[in-house]
Amino acid sequence: GIGPGSRVLQLASLSFDAAVMETLMAWPSGAALVVPEPGPLAGEMLAEKLNELRISHALIIPSVLASVPVGRVPGFDCLIVGGEACPDRLVAQWSPGRRMFNAYGPTELTIAATLSGAISGSVVPPIGRPVRNTRVFVLDEQLRLVPPGVTGELYVAGAGVARGYLGRPALTAERFVSCPFGPQGERMYRTGDLVQWTAAGDLEFVGRADDQVKVRGFRIEPGEVEAVLAGLDGVSQAAVAVREDRPGDKRLAGYVVPAPGAMLDPALLREAAARMLPGYMVPSAVVVLGALPLSPAGKLHRRAL
């Protein structure tokens, strides 16, 4: 939907490959590429810039989008989210009145590997289908294709796959593997992302194969705990990390950001989470923050928690 009258925001840092996507969205169609002043943009400041610069199209990482007041941006025709998993509440908040899409693509795959159709309502958005010149495979541990509804690891082949990691042959051999479904010599990238096919032919993101943590003998997916915390009344964002303040004593810690005007009680939040989670998945502590820490690329900076 981009044309000569569109205005595309250059929001991503040049160290983030999404910056190339923004440029390529604007220039071939004769649209304006709008470059704001240097410095990170989020929250009220980003809302002001979207209005002041009359932005029609932008790619915004979910962690940043969650900090922007929804009602403050009446224009803004087309929103793309990517770089992180997008929670259903952001789709419910931001899809009305505009076209919203979910893009997926690790750095090793040249910007994007898949793209959803238009998303709306209170749904966890699919990551969609492969873009042009790209093929995706959902495989089990023996590199066998899995049927729809079964979780497997996502592998990607095609023109956008990188050649490997400079000066790191062992890691390159581990992640860029021979593709059994293509011509001889073709390689595919092992993403480490767990996905499954829907009956409609879209990919759904399930989690990371390497995000699973072990706390007191129990294996835990932090994303499941984050989803519960984020769904509690008055919570706008949530993150979970494993802390080891005393050697050998690992504990889950939850971090939450209040919605505008909300007052959060950590003890009550923990009690509410305990009613929905098994005991071993309940955070030992819940901490209320003004905002989640972000990396220079605008993604959640987990090490800073």
mmCIF file of C-alpha atoms in Angstrom:
data_model
loop_
_atom_site.group_PDB
_atom_site.id
_atom_site.type_symbol
_atom_site.label_atom_id
_atom_site.label_comp_id
_atom_site.label_asym_id
_atom_site.label_seq_id
_atom_site.Cartn_x
_atom_site.Cartn_y
_atom_site.Cartn_z
ATOM 1 C CA GLY A 1 0.000 0.000 0.000
ATOM 2 C CA ILE A 2 2.964 2.355 -0.252
ATOM 3 C CA GLY A 3 2.844 5.041 -2.923
ATOM 4 C CA PRO A 4 4.311 8.473 -3.767
ATOM 5 C CA GLY A 5 2.216 10.100 -1.049
ATOM 6 C CA SER A 6 3.367 7.749 1.736
ATOM 7 C CA ARG A 7 5.767 8.715 4.502
ATOM 8 C CA VAL A 8 7.926 5.876 5.904
ATOM 9 C CA LEU A 9 9.662 6.379 9.237
ATOM 10 C CA GLN A 10 13.393 5.583 9.481
ATOM 11 C CA LEU A 11 13.175 4.361 13.090
ATOM 12 C CA ALA A 12 15.671 1.481 13.281
ATOM 13 C CA SER A 13 19.323 1.954 14.138
ATOM 14 C CA LEU A 14 21.674 1.427 11.207
ATOM 15 C CA SER A 15 23.122 -1.501 13.192
ATOM 16 C CA PHE A 16 19.741 -3.263 12.809
ATOM 17 C CA ASP A 17 18.950 -4.754 9.389
ATOM 18 C CA ALA A 18 15.384 -3.418 9.633
ATOM 19 C CA ALA A 19 16.900 -0.050 8.690
ATOM 20 C CA VAL A 20 17.508 -1.434 5.194
ATOM 21 C CA MET A 21 13.900 -2.630 5.030
ATOM 22 C CA GLU A 22 12.676 0.877 5.819
ATOM 23 C CA THR A 23 14.768 2.357 3.036
ATOM 24 C CA LEU A 24 13.630 -0.241 0.515
ATOM 25 C CA MET A 25 9.989 0.276 1.525
ATOM 26 C CA ALA A 26 10.167 3.957 0.628
ATOM 27 C CA TRP A 27 12.455 4.560 -2.296
ATOM 28 C CA PRO A 28 11.236 2.135 -5.022
ATOM 29 C CA SER A 29 7.680 3.498 -4.713
ATOM 30 C CA GLY A 30 8.666 7.161 -4.624
ATOM 31 C CA ALA A 31 7.566 7.582 -1.027
ATOM 32 C CA ALA A 32 9.286 9.883 1.466
ATOM 33 C CA LEU A 33 11.776 8.320 3.883
ATOM 34 C CA VAL A 34 11.373 10.438 7.014
ATOM 35 C CA VAL A 35 14.523 10.608 9.169
ATOM 36 C CA PRO A 36 13.979 12.001 12.690
ATOM 37 C CA GLU A 37 16.637 13.599 14.859
ATOM 38 C CA PRO A 38 19.324 11.193 16.210
ATOM 39 C CA GLY A 39 18.526 9.314 19.378
ATOM 40 C CA PRO A 40 16.196 6.536 20.510
ATOM 41 C CA LEU A 41 12.453 7.105 20.172
ATOM 42 C CA ALA A 42 9.830 5.497 22.413
ATOM 43 C CA GLY A 43 6.792 6.329 24.538
ATOM 44 C CA GLU A 44 5.223 9.782 24.376
ATOM 45 C CA MET A 45 8.125 11.086 22.292
ATOM 46 C CA LEU A 46 7.548 8.493 19.572
ATOM 47 C CA ALA A 47 3.813 9.237 19.552
ATOM 48 C CA GLU A 48 4.572 12.925 19.078
ATOM 49 C CA LYS A 49 6.963 12.201 16.208
ATOM 50 C CA LEU A 50 4.495 9.890 14.431
ATOM 51 C CA ASN A 51 1.980 12.748 14.466
ATOM 52 C CA GLU A 52 4.365 15.650 13.862
ATOM 53 C CA LEU A 53 6.071 13.936 10.898
ATOM 54 C CA ARG A 54 2.746 12.644 9.493
ATOM 55 C CA ILE A 55 4.035 9.070 9.318
ATOM 56 C CA SER A 56 1.918 6.637 7.295
ATOM 57 C CA HIS A 57 4.126 3.509 7.494
ATOM 58 C CA ALA A 58 6.493 2.293 10.220
ATOM 59 C CA LEU A 59 8.112 -0.858 11.539
ATOM 60 C CA ILE A 60 8.129 -0.811 15.353
ATOM 61 C CA ILE A 61 9.506 -3.467 17.694
ATOM 62 C CA PRO A 62 6.816 -4.698 20.150
ATOM 63 C CA SER A 63 8.804 -3.625 23.241
ATOM 64 C CA VAL A 64 8.849 -0.069 21.905
ATOM 65 C CA LEU A 65 5.273 -0.163 20.632
ATOM 66 C CA ALA A 66 4.019 -1.155 24.090
ATOM 67 C CA SER A 67 5.380 2.130 25.475
ATOM 68 C CA VAL A 68 3.430 4.307 23.006
ATOM 69 C CA PRO A 69 0.002 5.649 24.074
ATOM 70 C CA VAL A 70 -2.455 4.134 21.595
ATOM 71 C CA GLY A 71 -4.947 6.990 21.450
ATOM 72 C CA ARG A 72 -2.241 9.552 20.734
ATOM 73 C CA VAL A 73 -1.652 8.426 17.132
ATOM 74 C CA PRO A 74 -4.867 8.933 15.136
ATOM 75 C CA GLY A 75 -3.211 8.797 11.683
ATOM 76 C CA PHE A 76 -0.574 6.226 10.824
ATOM 77 C CA ASP A 77 -2.121 3.896 8.222
ATOM 78 C CA CYS A 78 0.185 0.869 8.240
ATOM 79 C CA LEU A 79 2.066 -0.713 11.148
ATOM 80 C CA ILE A 80 4.578 -3.550 10.883
ATOM 81 C CA VAL A 81 5.805 -5.276 14.035
ATOM 82 C CA GLY A 82 8.917 -7.426 14.096
ATOM 83 C CA GLY A 83 12.196 -8.151 15.829
ATOM 84 C CA GLU A 84 10.422 -9.836 18.775
ATOM 85 C CA ALA A 85 7.323 -11.914 19.424
ATOM 86 C CA CYS A 86 4.250 -9.670 19.450
ATOM 87 C CA PRO A 87 1.705 -10.293 22.251
ATOM 88 C CA ASP A 88 -2.005 -10.474 21.471
ATOM 89 C CA ARG A 89 -2.864 -7.385 23.527
ATOM 90 C CA LEU A 90 -0.754 -5.174 21.226
ATOM 91 C CA VAL A 91 -2.648 -6.495 18.215
ATOM 92 C CA ALA A 92 -5.948 -5.731 19.961
ATOM 93 C CA GLN A 93 -4.775 -2.210 20.824
ATOM 94 C CA TRP A 94 -3.139 -1.210 17.544
ATOM 95 C CA SER A 95 -4.935 -3.050 14.719
ATOM 96 C CA PRO A 96 -8.245 -1.078 14.797
ATOM 97 C CA GLY A 97 -8.287 1.639 12.169
ATOM 98 C CA ARG A 98 -5.108 0.593 10.372
ATOM 99 C CA ARG A 99 -3.445 -2.298 8.567
ATOM 100 C CA MET A 100 -1.094 -4.238 10.833
ATOM 101 C CA PHE A 101 1.398 -6.946 9.827
ATOM 102 C CA ASN A 102 3.835 -9.226 11.649
ATOM 103 C CA ALA A 103 7.290 -9.739 10.132
ATOM 104 C CA TYR A 104 9.831 -12.403 11.121
ATOM 105 C CA GLY A 105 13.483 -12.785 10.198
ATOM 106 C CA PRO A 106 16.725 -13.503 12.085
ATOM 107 C CA THR A 107 19.746 -11.413 11.137
ATOM 108 C CA GLU A 108 21.212 -14.405 9.259
ATOM 109 C CA LEU A 109 18.346 -14.201 6.751
ATOM 110 C CA THR A 110 18.570 -10.677 5.315
ATOM 111 C CA ILE A 111 15.826 -8.669 7.009
ATOM 112 C CA ALA A 112 12.726 -10.865 6.650
ATOM 113 C CA ALA A 113 11.988 -14.533 6.040
ATOM 114 C CA THR A 114 8.216 -14.568 6.542
ATOM 115 C CA LEU A 115 5.400 -12.032 6.688
ATOM 116 C CA SER A 116 1.842 -12.375 7.948
ATOM 117 C CA GLY A 117 -1.276 -11.147 6.273
ATOM 118 C CA ALA A 118 -3.199 -8.299 7.887
ATOM 119 C CA ILE A 119 -3.826 -9.100 11.562
ATOM 120 C CA SER A 120 -6.570 -7.861 13.857
ATOM 121 C CA GLY A 121 -8.391 -8.627 17.079
ATOM 122 C CA SER A 122 -7.067 -10.083 20.315
ATOM 123 C CA VAL A 123 -5.000 -12.869 18.755
ATOM 124 C CA VAL A 124 -1.396 -13.978 18.978
ATOM 125 C CA PRO A 125 -0.315 -13.032 15.451
ATOM 126 C CA PRO A 126 1.163 -15.680 13.149
ATOM 127 C CA ILE A 127 4.529 -14.971 11.580
ATOM 128 C CA GLY A 128 2.917 -15.794 8.263
ATOM 129 C CA ARG A 129 4.375 -17.361 5.153
ATOM 130 C CA PRO A 130 7.764 -17.159 3.421
ATOM 131 C CA VAL A 131 8.566 -14.096 1.365
ATOM 132 C CA ARG A 132 9.673 -14.305 -2.250
ATOM 133 C CA ASN A 133 12.764 -16.462 -2.990
ATOM 134 C CA THR A 134 12.545 -18.027 0.485
ATOM 135 C CA ARG A 135 11.516 -21.524 1.630
ATOM 136 C CA VAL A 136 10.824 -22.605 5.189
ATOM 137 C CA PHE A 137 10.771 -26.061 6.798
ATOM 138 C CA VAL A 138 9.458 -27.139 10.199
ATOM 139 C CA LEU A 139 11.552 -30.152 11.192
ATOM 140 C CA ASP A 140 11.990 -32.554 14.084
ATOM 141 C CA GLU A 141 15.348 -33.569 15.605
ATOM 142 C CA GLN A 142 15.989 -35.996 12.709
ATOM 143 C CA LEU A 143 15.332 -33.240 10.122
ATOM 144 C CA ARG A 144 11.977 -34.767 9.191
ATOM 145 C CA LEU A 145 9.039 -32.574 8.207
ATOM 146 C CA VAL A 146 6.371 -32.359 10.903
ATOM 147 C CA PRO A 147 2.630 -32.049 10.192
ATOM 148 C CA PRO A 148 0.474 -28.990 10.985
ATOM 149 C CA GLY A 149 -0.159 -28.482 14.679
ATOM 150 C CA VAL A 150 3.087 -30.187 15.726
ATOM 151 C CA THR A 151 5.902 -28.041 17.092
ATOM 152 C CA GLY A 152 9.271 -28.263 15.369
ATOM 153 C CA GLU A 153 12.330 -26.133 14.703
ATOM 154 C CA LEU A 154 12.243 -23.634 11.866
ATOM 155 C CA TYR A 155 14.828 -23.915 9.087
ATOM 156 C CA VAL A 156 15.055 -21.416 6.214
ATOM 157 C CA ALA A 157 16.570 -21.738 2.741
ATOM 158 C CA GLY A 158 16.673 -19.397 -0.232
ATOM 159 C CA ALA A 159 18.363 -16.358 -1.706
ATOM 160 C CA GLY A 160 18.514 -14.388 1.545
ATOM 161 C CA VAL A 161 20.427 -16.911 3.658
ATOM 162 C CA ALA A 162 23.855 -15.694 4.788
ATOM 163 C CA ARG A 163 27.019 -17.657 4.041
ATOM 164 C CA GLY A 164 28.031 -18.086 7.659
ATOM 165 C CA TYR A 165 29.883 -16.359 10.481
ATOM 166 C CA LEU A 166 33.200 -14.719 9.616
ATOM 167 C CA GLY A 167 36.111 -16.528 11.253
ATOM 168 C CA ARG A 168 33.859 -18.991 13.116
ATOM 169 C CA PRO A 169 33.801 -22.215 11.067
ATOM 170 C CA ALA A 170 32.522 -24.439 13.898
ATOM 171 C CA LEU A 171 29.507 -22.244 14.605
ATOM 172 C CA THR A 172 28.869 -21.848 10.867
ATOM 173 C CA ALA A 173 28.800 -25.621 10.419
ATOM 174 C CA GLU A 174 26.379 -25.962 13.338
ATOM 175 C CA ARG A 175 23.848 -23.378 12.165
ATOM 176 C CA PHE A 176 24.158 -23.444 8.350
ATOM 177 C CA VAL A 177 23.448 -27.054 7.461
ATOM 178 C CA SER A 178 22.922 -29.065 4.280
ATOM 179 C CA CYS A 179 19.377 -28.775 2.940
ATOM 180 C CA PRO A 180 17.870 -32.215 2.167
ATOM 181 C CA PHE A 181 14.967 -30.636 0.288
ATOM 182 C CA GLY A 182 16.851 -28.631 -2.330
ATOM 183 C CA PRO A 183 19.526 -28.988 -5.017
ATOM 184 C CA GLN A 184 22.870 -30.532 -4.134
ATOM 185 C CA GLY A 185 25.069 -28.184 -2.135
ATOM 186 C CA GLU A 186 22.255 -25.930 -0.932
ATOM 187 C CA ARG A 187 22.311 -24.954 2.742
ATOM 188 C CA MET A 188 19.591 -23.889 5.128
ATOM 189 C CA TYR A 189 19.790 -21.889 8.319
ATOM 190 C CA ARG A 190 18.784 -23.494 11.610
ATOM 191 C CA THR A 191 17.007 -20.654 13.397
ATOM 192 C CA GLY A 192 16.579 -22.158 16.883
ATOM 193 C CA ASP A 193 12.969 -20.911 16.820
ATOM 194 C CA LEU A 194 10.161 -23.336 17.596
ATOM 195 C CA VAL A 195 7.098 -22.975 15.364
ATOM 196 C CA GLN A 196 4.156 -24.905 14.025
ATOM 197 C CA TRP A 197 2.005 -24.773 10.904
ATOM 198 C CA THR A 198 -1.641 -23.814 11.269
ATOM 199 C CA ALA A 199 -4.398 -25.511 9.293
ATOM 200 C CA ALA A 200 -4.607 -22.315 7.214
ATOM 201 C CA GLY A 201 -0.955 -22.622 6.139
ATOM 202 C CA ASP A 202 0.583 -19.941 8.357
ATOM 203 C CA LEU A 203 3.475 -20.301 10.787
ATOM 204 C CA GLU A 204 2.917 -19.668 14.491
ATOM 205 C CA PHE A 205 5.866 -18.808 16.741
ATOM 206 C CA VAL A 206 5.974 -21.017 19.848
ATOM 207 C CA GLY A 207 9.281 -20.054 21.485
ATOM 208 C CA ARG A 208 13.024 -20.500 21.436
ATOM 209 C CA ALA A 209 14.686 -23.894 21.585
ATOM 210 C CA ASP A 210 17.434 -22.399 23.776
ATOM 211 C CA ASP A 211 15.289 -20.171 26.054
ATOM 212 C CA GLN A 212 14.270 -23.031 28.306
ATOM 213 C CA VAL A 213 15.763 -22.720 31.789
ATOM 214 C CA LYS A 214 16.109 -25.180 34.643
ATOM 215 C CA VAL A 215 15.226 -23.935 38.128
ATOM 216 C CA ARG A 216 15.285 -26.277 41.139
ATOM 217 C CA GLY A 217 15.115 -29.284 38.836
ATOM 218 C CA PHE A 218 12.139 -28.032 36.783
ATOM 219 C CA ARG A 219 12.364 -27.018 33.134
ATOM 220 C CA ILE A 220 10.607 -23.708 32.533
ATOM 221 C CA GLU A 221 9.770 -21.656 29.448
ATOM 222 C CA PRO A 222 10.098 -17.991 30.557
ATOM 223 C CA GLY A 223 7.728 -16.909 27.794
ATOM 224 C CA GLU A 224 4.857 -18.801 29.436
ATOM 225 C CA VAL A 225 5.401 -16.939 32.704
ATOM 226 C CA GLU A 226 5.740 -13.596 30.885
ATOM 227 C CA ALA A 227 2.407 -14.180 29.130
ATOM 228 C CA VAL A 228 0.650 -14.720 32.457
ATOM 229 C CA LEU A 229 2.186 -11.615 34.055
ATOM 230 C CA ALA A 230 1.406 -9.477 31.003
ATOM 231 C CA GLY A 231 -2.219 -10.589 31.159
ATOM 232 C CA LEU A 232 -2.776 -9.385 34.728
ATOM 233 C CA ASP A 233 -4.892 -6.281 35.323
ATOM 234 C CA GLY A 234 -2.911 -3.062 35.162
ATOM 235 C CA VAL A 235 0.190 -4.589 33.523
ATOM 236 C CA SER A 236 1.309 -3.207 30.166
ATOM 237 C CA GLN A 237 4.601 -5.122 29.775
ATOM 238 C CA ALA A 238 6.294 -8.040 31.475
ATOM 239 C CA ALA A 239 9.608 -9.871 31.356
ATOM 240 C CA VAL A 240 11.060 -12.807 33.280
ATOM 241 C CA ALA A 241 14.696 -13.581 34.061
ATOM 242 C CA VAL A 242 16.602 -16.144 36.096
ATOM 243 C CA ARG A 243 18.681 -14.660 38.898
ATOM 244 C CA GLU A 244 21.440 -16.378 40.839
ATOM 245 C CA ASP A 245 22.201 -13.897 43.623
ATOM 246 C CA ARG A 246 23.654 -16.734 45.697
ATOM 247 C CA PRO A 247 25.796 -19.330 43.873
ATOM 248 C CA GLY A 248 23.744 -22.395 43.059
ATOM 249 C CA ASP A 249 20.421 -20.804 44.058
ATOM 250 C CA LYS A 250 18.581 -19.956 40.828
ATOM 251 C CA ARG A 251 15.250 -18.189 41.099
ATOM 252 C CA LEU A 252 12.743 -16.686 38.689
ATOM 253 C CA ALA A 253 12.218 -12.934 38.870
ATOM 254 C CA GLY A 254 9.341 -11.143 37.195
ATOM 255 C CA TYR A 255 9.514 -7.547 35.962
ATOM 256 C CA VAL A 256 6.367 -5.597 35.100
ATOM 257 C CA VAL A 257 5.547 -2.128 33.780
ATOM 258 C CA PRO A 258 2.197 -0.606 34.840
ATOM 259 C CA ALA A 259 -0.367 0.538 32.328
ATOM 260 C CA PRO A 260 -1.010 4.311 32.336
ATOM 261 C CA GLY A 261 -2.672 5.297 35.593
ATOM 262 C CA ALA A 262 -2.351 1.841 37.169
ATOM 263 C CA MET A 263 -0.844 1.202 40.598
ATOM 264 C CA LEU A 264 0.697 -2.257 40.924
ATOM 265 C CA ASP A 265 1.291 -4.197 44.137
ATOM 266 C CA PRO A 266 4.051 -6.803 43.601
ATOM 267 C CA ALA A 267 2.651 -9.103 46.296
ATOM 268 C CA LEU A 268 -0.832 -9.085 44.759
ATOM 269 C CA LEU A 269 0.605 -9.700 41.289
ATOM 270 C CA ARG A 270 2.536 -12.683 42.574
ATOM 271 C CA GLU A 271 -0.605 -14.056 44.236
ATOM 272 C CA ALA A 272 -2.564 -13.640 41.005
ATOM 273 C CA ALA A 273 0.156 -15.410 39.016
ATOM 274 C CA ALA A 274 0.167 -18.255 41.549
ATOM 275 C CA ARG A 275 -3.513 -18.901 40.787
ATOM 276 C CA MET A 276 -2.671 -19.542 37.114
ATOM 277 C CA LEU A 277 0.766 -21.156 37.245
ATOM 278 C CA PRO A 278 2.145 -24.281 38.927
ATOM 279 C CA GLY A 279 4.208 -23.465 42.007
ATOM 280 C CA TYR A 280 7.602 -24.002 40.400
ATOM 281 C CA MET A 281 6.790 -21.413 37.695
ATOM 282 C CA VAL A 282 5.726 -18.617 40.047
ATOM 283 C CA PRO A 283 8.402 -15.883 40.229
ATOM 284 C CA SER A 284 10.096 -15.627 43.616
ATOM 285 C CA ALA A 285 9.733 -11.870 43.340
ATOM 286 C CA VAL A 286 7.929 -9.381 41.125
ATOM 287 C CA VAL A 287 9.541 -6.000 40.517
ATOM 288 C CA VAL A 288 7.674 -2.962 39.202
ATOM 289 C CA LEU A 289 9.662 -0.849 36.714
ATOM 290 C CA GLY A 290 8.947 2.429 34.996
ATOM 291 C CA ALA A 291 9.997 0.846 31.689
ATOM 292 C CA LEU A 292 11.714 -2.305 30.511
ATOM 293 C CA PRO A 293 15.374 -1.794 29.531
ATOM 294 C CA LEU A 294 15.925 -1.696 25.785
ATOM 295 C CA SER A 295 19.016 -2.384 23.711
ATOM 296 C CA PRO A 296 20.265 0.215 21.175
ATOM 297 C CA ALA A 297 18.257 -1.700 18.533
ATOM 298 C CA GLY A 298 15.101 -1.232 20.598
ATOM 299 C CA LYS A 299 14.747 -4.853 21.725
ATOM 300 C CA LEU A 300 14.368 -6.052 25.312
ATOM 301 C CA HIS A 301 17.783 -5.950 27.013
ATOM 302 C CA ARG A 302 17.515 -9.000 29.286
ATOM 303 C CA ARG A 303 21.004 -8.684 30.734
ATOM 304 C CA ALA A 304 20.083 -5.276 32.115
ATOM 305 C CA LEU A 305 17.175 -6.652 34.155
#
